[in-house]
Amino acid sequence: MKNLYIDFDGVISDTIEVTYEMMKNQKIDRTDVPAVREFYQNLDWVSLLETTPLINDSMEKIKKLHDSEKFDIAILTHVNSQKEAVAKIKYIRKFLKKITIIPVPKEVSKTETVCAEDSILVDDYKGNLAEWEKAGGIGVRFSKIKKESKYIDISDLEELLALSIDKC
Ligand SMILES: [Mg+2]
C-alpha cells in the first residue's frame, strides 16, 4: 500500500473558491498576507463547511480509494486556528470514519509534519507540491479543470486508481 495524503481546501471541499469570493465582497486584498490570515482566523468554519459544496463527490471517491486497498490514506490540511482544526475534523468525520485526519498549523509545511518520501500528496497548491517533491515524495496536482503543469494532473480523486504510481 502506498501512503496517500489528500489536501482538503480546494481538493475535497470548494472552500478556496468560496472564501476568495467572501474576501472580494469584504474588499480584502488577497496579496495582503496579514489581512488574509486574519480573515481565515476569524472565519466561522462550522458554517463555511456546512455551506460549501464538495468537489466532484470527493468523500465518496475517498471511500472508493480506501476500499481499493491500494492506499493508506490521510487527509493533510493546513489550519489557521484550533477552531478551524476542530471544525474540519468534525465535518470530515461525518463522511469518513476510517480515514486519518492530520491538521497542520499554517506556520509549518506539510513536508515537516509527515514523511513525504515515496508518499503521494494530492494538493491544489503548487508550493506544497514543490516542497513535497523536494523531500522525495510524489506530487499530484488537483484542479477542478485540468491544467498543464509539471505534475501529474487530476480533477477527480478517482483518477488515482488508474495511475501507475510506482512508475512516477
Ligand atoms: Mg488546498
PDB file of C-alpha atoms and ligand atoms in Angstrom:
ATOM      1  CA  MET A   1       0.000   0.000   0.000  1.00  0.00           C
ATOM      2  CA  LYS A   2       1.149   3.472  -0.867  1.00  0.00           C
ATOM      3  CA  ASN A   3       0.827   6.364   1.581  1.00  0.00           C
ATOM      4  CA  LEU A   4      -1.611   8.849   0.123  1.00  0.00           C
ATOM      5  CA  TYR A   5      -2.062  12.305   1.631  1.00  0.00           C
ATOM      6  CA  ILE A   6      -5.002  14.333   0.395  1.00  0.00           C
ATOM      7  CA  ASP A   7      -5.329  18.091   0.874  1.00  0.00           C
ATOM      8  CA  PHE A   8      -8.731  19.400   1.986  1.00  0.00           C
ATOM      9  CA  ASP A   9      -9.221  23.011   0.831  1.00  0.00           C
ATOM     10  CA  GLY A  10      -9.618  23.115  -2.931  1.00  0.00           C
ATOM     11  CA  VAL A  11      -9.426  19.324  -3.303  1.00  0.00           C
ATOM     12  CA  ILE A  12     -12.149  17.835  -1.100  1.00  0.00           C
ATOM     13  CA  SER A  13     -14.196  20.954  -0.427  1.00  0.00           C
ATOM     14  CA  ASP A  14     -14.517  24.093  -2.542  1.00  0.00           C
ATOM     15  CA  THR A  15     -13.565  26.347   0.383  1.00  0.00           C
ATOM     16  CA  ILE A  16     -10.908  28.230  -1.605  1.00  0.00           C
ATOM     17  CA  GLU A  17     -13.372  29.477  -4.193  1.00  0.00           C
ATOM     18  CA  VAL A  18     -15.999  30.323  -1.570  1.00  0.00           C
ATOM     19  CA  THR A  19     -13.596  32.179   0.742  1.00  0.00           C
ATOM     20  CA  TYR A  20     -11.995  34.103  -2.145  1.00  0.00           C
ATOM     21  CA  GLU A  21     -15.479  35.303  -3.062  1.00  0.00           C
ATOM     22  CA  MET A  22     -16.096  36.305   0.586  1.00  0.00           C
ATOM     23  CA  MET A  23     -12.825  38.258   0.643  1.00  0.00           C
ATOM     24  CA  LYS A  24     -13.768  40.005  -2.572  1.00  0.00           C
ATOM     25  CA  ASN A  25     -17.081  41.065  -1.038  1.00  0.00           C
ATOM     26  CA  GLN A  26     -15.319  42.278   2.110  1.00  0.00           C
ATOM     27  CA  LYS A  27     -12.787  44.162  -0.035  1.00  0.00           C
ATOM     28  CA  ILE A  28      -9.848  42.216   1.371  1.00  0.00           C
ATOM     29  CA  ASP A  29      -6.808  42.316  -0.886  1.00  0.00           C
ATOM     30  CA  ARG A  30      -5.614  38.731  -1.317  1.00  0.00           C
ATOM     31  CA  THR A  31      -1.987  39.859  -1.629  1.00  0.00           C
ATOM     32  CA  ASP A  32      -2.202  41.400   1.875  1.00  0.00           C
ATOM     33  CA  VAL A  33      -0.904  38.397   3.837  1.00  0.00           C
ATOM     34  CA  PRO A  34      -1.754  39.609   7.411  1.00  0.00           C
ATOM     35  CA  ALA A  35      -5.286  40.619   6.312  1.00  0.00           C
ATOM     36  CA  VAL A  36      -5.860  37.235   4.672  1.00  0.00           C
ATOM     37  CA  ARG A  37      -4.564  35.450   7.742  1.00  0.00           C
ATOM     38  CA  GLU A  38      -6.866  37.469   9.992  1.00  0.00           C
ATOM     39  CA  PHE A  39      -9.790  36.683   7.701  1.00  0.00           C
ATOM     40  CA  TYR A  40      -9.156  32.925   7.958  1.00  0.00           C
ATOM     41  CA  GLN A  41      -8.593  33.083  11.723  1.00  0.00           C
ATOM     42  CA  ASN A  42     -11.896  34.862  12.312  1.00  0.00           C
ATOM     43  CA  LEU A  43     -13.898  32.785   9.869  1.00  0.00           C
ATOM     44  CA  ASP A  44     -16.821  30.706  11.129  1.00  0.00           C
ATOM     45  CA  TRP A  45     -15.508  27.387   9.826  1.00  0.00           C
ATOM     46  CA  VAL A  46     -18.515  25.380  11.032  1.00  0.00           C
ATOM     47  CA  SER A  47     -20.947  27.287   8.854  1.00  0.00           C
ATOM     48  CA  LEU A  48     -18.455  27.651   5.993  1.00  0.00           C
ATOM     49  CA  LEU A  49     -18.010  23.881   5.784  1.00  0.00           C
ATOM     50  CA  GLU A  50     -21.732  23.221   6.010  1.00  0.00           C
ATOM     51  CA  THR A  51     -22.496  25.600   3.136  1.00  0.00           C
ATOM     52  CA  THR A  52     -19.551  24.885   0.809  1.00  0.00           C
ATOM     53  CA  PRO A  53     -20.012  22.228  -1.863  1.00  0.00           C
ATOM     54  CA  LEU A  54     -17.772  19.174  -2.040  1.00  0.00           C
ATOM     55  CA  ILE A  55     -15.695  18.899  -5.207  1.00  0.00           C
ATOM     56  CA  ASN A  56     -16.616  16.083  -7.617  1.00  0.00           C
ATOM     57  CA  ASP A  57     -18.204  13.907  -4.956  1.00  0.00           C
ATOM     58  CA  SER A  58     -14.858  13.802  -3.122  1.00  0.00           C
ATOM     59  CA  MET A  59     -15.942  11.982   0.032  1.00  0.00           C
ATOM     60  CA  GLU A  60     -17.411   9.070  -1.953  1.00  0.00           C
ATOM     61  CA  LYS A  61     -14.258   8.961  -4.080  1.00  0.00           C
ATOM     62  CA  ILE A  62     -12.092   8.750  -0.949  1.00  0.00           C
ATOM     63  CA  LYS A  63     -14.190   5.813   0.259  1.00  0.00           C
ATOM     64  CA  LYS A  64     -13.550   4.108  -3.096  1.00  0.00           C
ATOM     65  CA  LEU A  65      -9.818   4.759  -2.827  1.00  0.00           C
ATOM     66  CA  HIS A  66      -9.857   3.327   0.693  1.00  0.00           C
ATOM     67  CA  ASP A  67     -11.827   0.259  -0.396  1.00  0.00           C
ATOM     68  CA  SER A  68      -9.361  -0.419  -3.224  1.00  0.00           C
ATOM     69  CA  GLU A  69      -6.745  -1.265  -0.548  1.00  0.00           C
ATOM     70  CA  LYS A  70      -4.124   0.361  -2.756  1.00  0.00           C
ATOM     71  CA  PHE A  71      -3.595   3.312  -0.451  1.00  0.00           C
ATOM     72  CA  ASP A  72      -3.078   4.143   3.180  1.00  0.00           C
ATOM     73  CA  ILE A  73      -4.964   7.445   3.215  1.00  0.00           C
ATOM     74  CA  ALA A  74      -4.713  10.517   5.415  1.00  0.00           C
ATOM     75  CA  ILE A  75      -6.196  13.967   4.957  1.00  0.00           C
ATOM     76  CA  LEU A  76      -3.446  16.535   5.411  1.00  0.00           C
ATOM     77  CA  THR A  77      -4.857  20.017   5.840  1.00  0.00           C
ATOM     78  CA  HIS A  78      -3.367  23.363   6.808  1.00  0.00           C
ATOM     79  CA  VAL A  79      -5.228  25.198   9.565  1.00  0.00           C
ATOM     80  CA  ASN A  80      -5.093  28.812  10.714  1.00  0.00           C
ATOM     81  CA  SER A  81      -6.589  28.213  14.157  1.00  0.00           C
ATOM     82  CA  GLN A  82      -7.537  25.449  16.553  1.00  0.00           C
ATOM     83  CA  LYS A  83     -11.207  26.231  15.877  1.00  0.00           C
ATOM     84  CA  GLU A  84     -10.611  25.520  12.193  1.00  0.00           C
ATOM     85  CA  ALA A  85      -8.950  22.189  13.029  1.00  0.00           C
ATOM     86  CA  VAL A  86     -11.849  21.122  15.268  1.00  0.00           C
ATOM     87  CA  ALA A  87     -14.474  22.156  12.696  1.00  0.00           C
ATOM     88  CA  LYS A  88     -12.678  20.301   9.893  1.00  0.00           C
ATOM     89  CA  ILE A  89     -12.223  17.108  11.911  1.00  0.00           C
ATOM     90  CA  LYS A  90     -15.887  17.054  12.988  1.00  0.00           C
ATOM     91  CA  TYR A  91     -17.034  17.779   9.444  1.00  0.00           C
ATOM     92  CA  ILE A  92     -14.842  15.143   7.756  1.00  0.00           C
ATOM     93  CA  ARG A  93     -15.787  12.507  10.346  1.00  0.00           C
ATOM     94  CA  LYS A  94     -19.427  12.763   9.299  1.00  0.00           C
ATOM     95  CA  PHE A  95     -18.422  11.297   5.936  1.00  0.00           C
ATOM     96  CA  LEU A  96     -15.334   9.225   6.624  1.00  0.00           C
ATOM     97  CA  LYS A  97     -14.993   7.012   9.685  1.00  0.00           C
ATOM     98  CA  LYS A  98     -11.743   5.230   8.902  1.00  0.00           C
ATOM     99  CA  ILE A  99      -9.522   7.899   7.414  1.00  0.00           C
ATOM    100  CA  THR A 100      -6.748   9.603   9.396  1.00  0.00           C
ATOM    101  CA  ILE A 101      -7.054  13.391   9.612  1.00  0.00           C
ATOM    102  CA  ILE A 102      -3.912  15.469  10.184  1.00  0.00           C
ATOM    103  CA  PRO A 103      -4.340  19.212  10.768  1.00  0.00           C
ATOM    104  CA  VAL A 104      -1.099  21.098  10.075  1.00  0.00           C
ATOM    105  CA  PRO A 105      -0.530  24.544  11.627  1.00  0.00           C
ATOM    106  CA  LYS A 106      -0.207  27.093   8.836  1.00  0.00           C
ATOM    107  CA  GLU A 107       3.242  28.113  10.153  1.00  0.00           C
ATOM    108  CA  VAL A 108       4.821  24.756   9.263  1.00  0.00           C
ATOM    109  CA  SER A 109       4.951  22.888   5.990  1.00  0.00           C
ATOM    110  CA  LYS A 110       3.180  19.624   5.263  1.00  0.00           C
ATOM    111  CA  THR A 111       6.577  18.134   4.490  1.00  0.00           C
ATOM    112  CA  GLU A 112       7.820  18.907   8.008  1.00  0.00           C
ATOM    113  CA  THR A 113       4.753  17.280   9.521  1.00  0.00           C
ATOM    114  CA  VAL A 114       4.707  13.888   7.801  1.00  0.00           C
ATOM    115  CA  CYS A 115       7.334  11.857   5.992  1.00  0.00           C
ATOM    116  CA  ALA A 116       6.988  12.697   2.308  1.00  0.00           C
ATOM    117  CA  GLU A 117       9.423  10.115   0.977  1.00  0.00           C
ATOM    118  CA  ASP A 118       7.750   7.795  -1.548  1.00  0.00           C
ATOM    119  CA  SER A 119       4.351   9.074  -0.437  1.00  0.00           C
ATOM    120  CA  ILE A 120       1.786  10.760  -2.661  1.00  0.00           C
ATOM    121  CA  LEU A 121       0.393  14.225  -1.936  1.00  0.00           C
ATOM    122  CA  VAL A 122      -2.679  15.418  -3.815  1.00  0.00           C
ATOM    123  CA  ASP A 123      -2.842  19.202  -3.491  1.00  0.00           C
ATOM    124  CA  ASP A 124      -4.157  22.169  -5.447  1.00  0.00           C
ATOM    125  CA  TYR A 125      -1.312  24.410  -4.297  1.00  0.00           C
ATOM    126  CA  LYS A 126       1.911  24.151  -6.308  1.00  0.00           C
ATOM    127  CA  GLY A 127       4.030  25.458  -3.415  1.00  0.00           C
ATOM    128  CA  ASN A 128       3.112  22.417  -1.329  1.00  0.00           C
ATOM    129  CA  LEU A 129       3.827  20.065  -4.235  1.00  0.00           C
ATOM    130  CA  ALA A 130       7.251  21.608  -4.891  1.00  0.00           C
ATOM    131  CA  GLU A 131       8.270  21.105  -1.244  1.00  0.00           C
ATOM    132  CA  TRP A 132       6.847  17.603  -1.280  1.00  0.00           C
ATOM    133  CA  GLU A 133       8.833  16.519  -4.327  1.00  0.00           C
ATOM    134  CA  LYS A 134      11.988  18.106  -2.939  1.00  0.00           C
ATOM    135  CA  ALA A 135      11.544  15.843   0.091  1.00  0.00           C
ATOM    136  CA  GLY A 136      11.312  12.745  -2.121  1.00  0.00           C
ATOM    137  CA  GLY A 137       7.549  12.499  -2.416  1.00  0.00           C
ATOM    138  CA  ILE A 138       5.245  12.230  -5.430  1.00  0.00           C
ATOM    139  CA  GLY A 139       3.185  15.341  -6.101  1.00  0.00           C
ATOM    140  CA  VAL A 140      -0.211  15.142  -7.778  1.00  0.00           C
ATOM    141  CA  ARG A 141      -1.811  18.449  -8.756  1.00  0.00           C
ATOM    142  CA  PHE A 142      -5.550  18.696  -8.252  1.00  0.00           C
ATOM    143  CA  SER A 143      -7.620  21.266 -10.102  1.00  0.00           C
ATOM    144  CA  LYS A 144     -11.314  21.377 -10.861  1.00  0.00           C
ATOM    145  CA  ILE A 145     -10.446  21.950 -14.500  1.00  0.00           C
ATOM    146  CA  LYS A 146      -7.290  20.200 -15.645  1.00  0.00           C
ATOM    147  CA  LYS A 147      -4.291  22.444 -16.156  1.00  0.00           C
ATOM    148  CA  GLU A 148      -0.955  21.739 -17.781  1.00  0.00           C
ATOM    149  CA  SER A 149       1.827  21.563 -15.224  1.00  0.00           C
ATOM    150  CA  LYS A 150       4.927  19.578 -14.481  1.00  0.00           C
ATOM    151  CA  TYR A 151       2.946  17.481 -12.017  1.00  0.00           C
ATOM    152  CA  ILE A 152       0.576  14.619 -12.638  1.00  0.00           C
ATOM    153  CA  ASP A 153      -2.772  16.386 -13.020  1.00  0.00           C
ATOM    154  CA  ILE A 154      -6.120  15.142 -11.861  1.00  0.00           C
ATOM    155  CA  SER A 155      -9.538  16.757 -11.490  1.00  0.00           C
ATOM    156  CA  ASP A 156     -11.245  13.795  -9.844  1.00  0.00           C
ATOM    157  CA  LEU A 157      -9.798  11.786  -6.942  1.00  0.00           C
ATOM    158  CA  GLU A 158     -10.957   8.558  -8.570  1.00  0.00           C
ATOM    159  CA  GLU A 159      -8.299   9.092 -11.258  1.00  0.00           C
ATOM    160  CA  LEU A 160      -5.723   7.977  -8.666  1.00  0.00           C
ATOM    161  CA  LEU A 161      -6.930   4.408  -9.111  1.00  0.00           C
ATOM    162  CA  ALA A 162      -5.841   4.421 -12.751  1.00  0.00           C
ATOM    163  CA  LEU A 163      -2.399   5.943 -12.205  1.00  0.00           C
ATOM    164  CA  SER A 164       0.602   3.649 -12.301  1.00  0.00           C
ATOM    165  CA  ILE A 165       2.137   5.488  -9.365  1.00  0.00           C
ATOM    166  CA  ASP A 166       5.078   3.129  -8.965  1.00  0.00           C
ATOM    167  CA  LYS A 167       6.496   4.366 -12.261  1.00  0.00           C
ATOM    168  CA  CYS A 168       6.292   8.011 -11.275  1.00  0.00           C
TER     169      CYS A 168
HETATM  170 MG    MG B   1      -5.536  23.312  -0.916  1.00  0.00          MG
END
